[in-house]
């Protein structure tokens, strides 16, 4: 009797990056949630190549997370050997020992070029594995001195939101983990995808500055926001133009003194620094998505000259405009019309 033909099922080869987040007993809940929110949600609007996501357990489960939550993982540390991106979402404590099997798994991942990302105190896990030696790194400001004390070979950057050292990335406190994850999305899928994820999260795609800027400020009165919002929209539309302090105050219907006080209360910064941040954001957008000469980018964004643009790029971002374009160019598109367009927010290129 003839045998029926064998049925061979051909499995598609996954090409999207696999992100694996570490879970452990005593898991930092918020930091773990950041990784899940950015990388673990289905985002069909961003195409079929979006990240795959899994959770690797360090300890036997069920795992207890901070706040009484229980976590059930997809597998053990063997998942780290399959990951394209590893996320260490905080750690039990700055001086808590890191298990040898986890250290070995991280070193194997580093050897094969996987990207390894830490949030907040997760930097201590990377430090224990020796992955931060000779590199710049950051962690929460409360732990920065301890990180430098325990691991003197690390160039600790205590006043930044995150540091990108190619395949090793570290972030400061909890919410800075969002900044770093969005930055990674930007590296992998471009600014439009990062902006889309940020909108879903209802957060800024890019925050300028560092940990030192987070000081106590009064909550702005809602009517101040209503009065200043039209001015901010106007400035974004007219970035190529000059904007004097007195002109901005007049447009807002305030004296210069009142305008400065209320602008600081609403935005947390001065009008000059706010304009600089917006102009840099627009310049980054043009460098990434057009072939415009640097001189023209400078004109369209209100810097006036390529030399001025280069100065601010190097001071804020540590890169020249040409180097930034080479590193972050994603789309070759037609040159935009010569007008001050609305600014798109971005994740920073490295440690600002």
Coordinates of C-alpha atoms in Angstrom, one line a residue:
X1 CA 0.0 0.0 0.0
X2 CA 1.4 3.4 -1.0
X3 CA 2.5 5.6 1.8
X4 CA 0.8 9.1 1.9
X5 CA 3.2 11.9 1.0
X6 CA 5.0 13.5 3.9
X7 CA 3.8 17.0 4.8
X8 CA 6.7 19.3 5.4
X9 CA 5.9 22.6 7.2
X10 CA 8.2 25.4 6.3
X11 CA 8.6 27.8 9.2
X12 CA 9.3 31.5 8.3
X13 CA 12.6 32.8 9.4
X14 CA 12.2 35.6 11.9
X15 CA 14.1 38.7 10.9
X16 CA 12.9 41.2 13.4
X17 CA 15.1 41.8 16.4
X18 CA 14.5 39.7 19.5
X19 CA 14.4 41.7 22.7
X20 CA 14.8 39.7 25.9
X21 CA 14.2 41.4 29.3
X22 CA 15.7 39.9 32.4
X23 CA 13.4 39.1 35.3
X24 CA 14.5 38.1 38.8
X25 CA 13.1 37.8 42.3
X26 CA 12.7 41.3 43.6
X27 CA 12.3 42.7 40.1
X28 CA 12.1 46.5 39.7
X29 CA 8.5 46.8 38.4
X30 CA 8.6 50.2 36.7
X31 CA 11.8 49.6 34.8
X32 CA 10.6 46.2 33.7
X33 CA 7.3 47.8 32.6
X34 CA 9.2 50.3 30.5
X35 CA 10.9 47.5 28.5
X36 CA 7.5 45.7 28.0
X37 CA 5.7 48.9 27.0
X38 CA 8.3 50.0 24.4
X39 CA 9.4 46.6 23.0
X40 CA 6.7 44.1 24.0
X41 CA 3.5 45.6 22.6
X42 CA 2.3 44.7 19.1
X43 CA 2.6 47.7 16.8
X44 CA 1.2 46.7 13.4
X45 CA 1.3 50.3 12.3
X46 CA 5.1 50.1 12.3
X47 CA 5.3 47.1 10.0
X48 CA 6.0 43.4 10.2
X49 CA 9.7 43.8 11.3
X50 CA 8.9 45.3 14.7
X51 CA 10.6 43.7 17.7
X52 CA 9.8 40.3 19.1
X53 CA 9.8 40.2 22.9
X54 CA 10.5 37.6 25.6
X55 CA 11.2 37.5 29.3
X56 CA 14.1 35.5 30.7
X57 CA 14.0 34.4 34.4
X58 CA 17.2 34.5 36.5
X59 CA 15.6 32.7 39.4
X60 CA 13.1 29.8 39.8
X61 CA 9.6 31.2 39.5
X62 CA 7.1 32.5 40.2
X63 CA 9.1 35.7 40.6
X64 CA 8.1 38.4 43.0
X65 CA 8.3 42.0 41.7
X66 CA 8.2 45.1 43.8
X67 CA 4.7 45.9 44.7
X68 CA 3.5 42.4 45.2
X69 CA 3.3 41.5 41.5
X70 CA 4.2 38.0 40.3
X71 CA 6.0 37.5 37.0
X72 CA 6.0 34.3 35.0
X73 CA 8.8 34.3 32.4
X74 CA 9.0 32.7 28.9
X75 CA 12.2 30.8 29.8
X76 CA 15.5 30.9 31.6
X77 CA 18.9 32.4 30.9
X78 CA 19.2 30.4 27.8
X79 CA 16.9 33.0 26.1
X80 CA 19.8 35.5 26.5
X81 CA 21.8 33.5 24.1
X82 CA 19.1 34.0 21.4
X83 CA 18.6 37.7 22.0
X84 CA 19.6 40.6 19.7
X85 CA 18.9 43.1 22.5
X86 CA 19.1 42.4 26.2
X87 CA 17.4 44.7 28.7
X88 CA 18.5 44.7 32.4
X89 CA 15.7 46.6 34.1
X90 CA 17.3 47.7 37.4
X91 CA 18.9 45.5 40.0
X92 CA 18.3 44.4 43.6
X93 CA 20.9 46.9 44.9
X94 CA 24.2 48.6 44.1
X95 CA 26.1 46.2 46.3
X96 CA 24.0 43.1 45.7
X97 CA 26.1 40.3 44.1
X98 CA 25.4 39.3 40.4
X99 CA 25.2 35.5 39.8
X100 CA 28.0 34.0 37.8
X101 CA 25.7 32.4 35.3
X102 CA 24.2 35.8 34.5
X103 CA 27.6 37.3 34.1
X104 CA 28.7 34.5 31.7
X105 CA 25.5 35.0 29.6
X106 CA 26.1 38.7 29.3
X107 CA 29.7 38.2 28.3
X108 CA 28.6 35.7 25.6
X109 CA 26.1 38.2 24.3
X110 CA 28.6 41.0 24.2
X111 CA 31.1 38.7 22.4
X112 CA 28.6 38.0 19.6
X113 CA 27.7 41.7 19.3
X114 CA 24.2 41.7 20.9
X115 CA 23.1 45.1 22.2
X116 CA 22.8 45.2 26.0
X117 CA 20.8 47.9 27.7
X118 CA 20.5 48.8 31.4
X119 CA 17.9 51.0 33.1
X120 CA 18.8 52.7 36.4
X121 CA 20.7 50.4 38.8
X122 CA 20.9 47.7 36.1
X123 CA 24.2 49.4 35.2
X124 CA 25.7 47.5 38.2
X125 CA 24.9 44.2 36.5
X126 CA 26.8 45.3 33.4
X127 CA 29.6 46.6 35.6
X128 CA 29.9 43.3 37.4
X129 CA 30.2 41.5 34.1
X130 CA 33.1 43.8 33.1
X131 CA 31.2 45.2 30.1
X132 CA 31.6 48.9 31.2
X133 CA 35.3 48.9 31.8
X134 CA 36.9 51.7 29.9
X135 CA 33.5 52.9 28.7
X136 CA 31.3 55.8 29.6
X137 CA 28.2 54.9 31.6
X138 CA 25.5 56.3 33.7
X139 CA 23.0 55.3 36.4
X140 CA 20.6 57.0 38.8
X141 CA 22.2 60.0 40.4
X142 CA 21.8 58.4 43.8
X143 CA 24.1 55.5 42.7
X144 CA 26.6 57.3 40.5
X145 CA 29.2 57.8 43.2
X146 CA 28.9 54.2 44.3
X147 CA 29.3 52.9 40.7
X148 CA 32.5 54.9 40.4
X149 CA 33.7 53.7 43.8
X150 CA 33.1 50.0 43.1
X151 CA 34.2 50.1 39.5
X152 CA 36.9 52.8 39.0
X153 CA 37.6 51.7 35.4
X154 CA 34.2 53.1 34.3
X155 CA 33.9 56.7 33.2
X156 CA 30.8 57.5 35.1
X157 CA 28.6 60.3 33.6
X158 CA 26.4 61.4 36.6
X159 CA 24.6 64.3 34.9
X160 CA 23.2 62.7 31.7
X161 CA 20.0 60.8 30.9
X162 CA 21.7 58.0 29.1
X163 CA 24.9 56.9 27.3
X164 CA 25.1 55.1 24.0
X165 CA 28.4 53.2 23.6
X166 CA 27.5 51.3 20.4
X167 CA 26.3 47.9 21.7
X168 CA 26.4 48.8 25.4
X169 CA 23.8 51.4 26.5
X170 CA 23.0 52.7 30.0
X171 CA 20.4 55.0 31.4
X172 CA 19.9 57.1 34.5
X173 CA 16.8 56.9 36.7
X174 CA 13.6 55.1 35.9
X175 CA 12.0 57.5 33.4
X176 CA 15.4 57.9 31.6
X177 CA 14.9 54.3 30.7
X178 CA 12.1 55.5 28.4
X179 CA 14.4 58.0 26.8
X180 CA 17.0 55.3 26.1
X181 CA 14.4 52.8 24.8
X182 CA 13.1 55.4 22.4
X183 CA 16.6 56.2 21.3
X184 CA 17.1 52.5 20.5
X185 CA 13.9 52.5 18.5
X186 CA 15.2 55.6 16.7
X187 CA 18.4 53.8 15.8
X188 CA 16.6 50.7 14.5
X189 CA 13.5 52.1 12.8
X190 CA 14.1 55.9 12.4
X191 CA 12.7 59.0 13.9
X192 CA 9.1 58.5 12.7
X193 CA 8.8 55.2 14.5
X194 CA 10.3 56.7 17.7
X195 CA 7.8 59.6 17.5
X196 CA 4.9 57.2 17.0
X197 CA 5.9 55.1 20.1
X198 CA 6.3 58.3 22.1
X199 CA 2.9 59.5 21.1
X200 CA 1.4 56.2 22.3
X201 CA 3.2 56.6 25.6
X202 CA 2.2 60.3 25.8
X203 CA 5.8 61.4 26.4
X204 CA 8.3 63.6 24.7
X205 CA 10.3 61.7 22.0
X206 CA 13.4 63.6 23.2
X207 CA 14.3 65.4 26.4
X208 CA 17.3 67.8 26.3
X209 CA 19.6 68.1 29.3
X210 CA 20.4 65.6 32.0
X211 CA 19.7 64.5 35.5
X212 CA 20.9 67.8 37.0
X213 CA 18.0 69.7 35.4
X214 CA 15.3 67.9 37.4
X215 CA 14.9 70.3 40.3
X216 CA 11.7 71.3 42.1
X217 CA 9.6 73.7 40.0
X218 CA 6.1 75.0 40.6
X219 CA 3.3 73.4 38.7
X220 CA 2.3 75.8 36.0
X221 CA -1.2 77.4 36.2
X222 CA -3.4 76.1 33.4
X223 CA -4.2 79.6 32.1
X224 CA -0.5 80.3 31.6
X225 CA -0.3 77.2 29.3
X226 CA -3.3 78.5 27.4
X227 CA -1.7 81.9 27.0
X228 CA 1.7 80.7 26.0
X229 CA 0.7 77.7 23.8
X230 CA -0.1 79.9 20.7
X231 CA 3.3 81.6 21.1
X232 CA 5.1 78.3 21.2
X233 CA 3.2 77.1 18.1
X234 CA 4.2 80.4 16.3
X235 CA 7.9 80.0 17.3
X236 CA 7.9 76.4 16.0
X237 CA 6.5 77.6 12.7
X238 CA 8.9 80.4 12.4
X239 CA 12.2 78.9 13.6
X240 CA 14.1 80.4 10.7
X241 CA 13.3 84.0 11.9
X242 CA 14.8 86.1 14.6
X243 CA 12.8 86.3 17.8
X244 CA 13.6 89.0 20.4
X245 CA 12.7 88.6 24.0
X246 CA 10.6 91.8 23.9
X247 CA 8.8 90.6 20.8
X248 CA 7.9 87.2 22.3
X249 CA 6.7 88.9 25.5
X250 CA 4.6 91.4 23.5
X251 CA 3.1 88.6 21.4
X252 CA 2.1 86.8 24.7
X253 CA 0.6 90.0 26.0
X254 CA 3.0 90.2 29.0
X255 CA 5.8 92.4 30.3
X256 CA 9.2 91.0 29.8
X257 CA 9.6 90.2 33.5
X258 CA 6.3 88.4 33.7
X259 CA 6.9 86.6 30.5
X260 CA 10.3 85.2 31.7
X261 CA 8.8 84.0 35.0
X262 CA 5.8 82.3 33.4
X263 CA 7.8 80.8 30.5
X264 CA 10.2 79.3 33.0
X265 CA 7.3 78.0 35.1
X266 CA 5.6 76.4 32.1
X267 CA 8.6 74.9 30.2
X268 CA 11.3 74.6 32.9
X269 CA 13.7 76.6 30.8
X270 CA 14.4 80.0 29.3
X271 CA 13.1 81.2 26.0
X272 CA 16.6 81.2 24.5
X273 CA 17.3 77.6 25.6
X274 CA 13.9 76.5 24.4
X275 CA 14.4 78.0 21.0
X276 CA 17.9 76.4 20.7
X277 CA 16.4 73.0 21.6
X278 CA 13.7 73.4 19.0
X279 CA 16.1 74.5 16.3
X280 CA 18.5 71.6 17.0
X281 CA 15.5 69.2 16.8
X282 CA 14.5 70.6 13.4
X283 CA 18.1 70.5 12.2
X284 CA 18.4 66.9 13.2
X285 CA 15.2 66.1 11.3
X286 CA 16.5 67.8 8.1
X287 CA 19.9 66.1 8.4
X288 CA 18.2 62.7 8.8
X289 CA 15.6 63.0 6.1
X290 CA 16.9 65.3 3.4
X291 CA 20.1 65.9 1.3
X292 CA 20.2 69.6 2.0
X293 CA 23.6 71.1 2.5
X294 CA 24.6 71.9 6.0
X295 CA 24.6 75.7 5.2
X296 CA 21.0 75.5 4.1
X297 CA 20.0 73.5 7.1
X298 CA 21.5 76.2 9.2
X299 CA 19.5 78.9 7.4
X300 CA 16.2 77.0 7.6
X301 CA 16.5 76.4 11.3
X302 CA 17.5 79.9 12.4
X303 CA 21.2 79.4 13.1
X304 CA 22.2 81.7 10.2
X305 CA 25.4 79.9 9.3
X306 CA 26.9 76.5 9.2
X307 CA 29.6 77.6 11.6
X308 CA 27.0 78.5 14.3
X309 CA 25.1 75.2 13.7
X310 CA 28.3 73.2 14.0
X311 CA 29.1 75.0 17.3
X312 CA 25.8 74.2 18.9
X313 CA 25.8 70.6 17.6
X314 CA 29.2 69.9 19.1
X315 CA 28.4 71.6 22.4
X316 CA 25.0 69.9 22.8
X317 CA 25.4 66.6 21.0
X318 CA 29.2 66.0 20.7
X319 CA 29.0 65.5 17.0
X320 CA 29.3 67.7 13.9
X321 CA 26.2 68.0 11.6
X322 CA 28.0 65.9 9.0
X323 CA 28.9 63.1 11.4
X324 CA 25.4 63.2 12.8
X325 CA 23.9 62.8 9.2
X326 CA 26.3 59.9 8.5
X327 CA 25.3 58.1 11.6
X328 CA 21.5 58.7 11.7
X329 CA 20.6 59.2 8.0
X330 CA 17.5 57.0 7.4
X331 CA 15.6 58.4 4.4
X332 CA 16.7 60.0 1.2
X333 CA 13.8 62.3 0.3
X334 CA 13.2 65.5 -1.6
X335 CA 14.4 68.8 -0.2
X336 CA 11.7 70.5 1.9
X337 CA 10.3 73.9 0.9
X338 CA 12.3 76.8 2.4
X339 CA 10.2 77.8 5.3
X340 CA 10.3 77.3 9.1
X341 CA 8.4 74.0 9.6
X342 CA 7.1 72.6 12.8
X343 CA 9.7 70.9 14.9
X344 CA 9.7 67.1 15.4
X345 CA 11.0 65.9 18.7
X346 CA 13.8 63.4 18.7
X347 CA 15.7 61.1 21.0
X348 CA 19.3 62.3 21.5
X349 CA 22.1 60.6 19.5
X350 CA 24.1 59.6 22.5
X351 CA 24.5 60.8 26.1
X352 CA 22.5 64.0 26.3

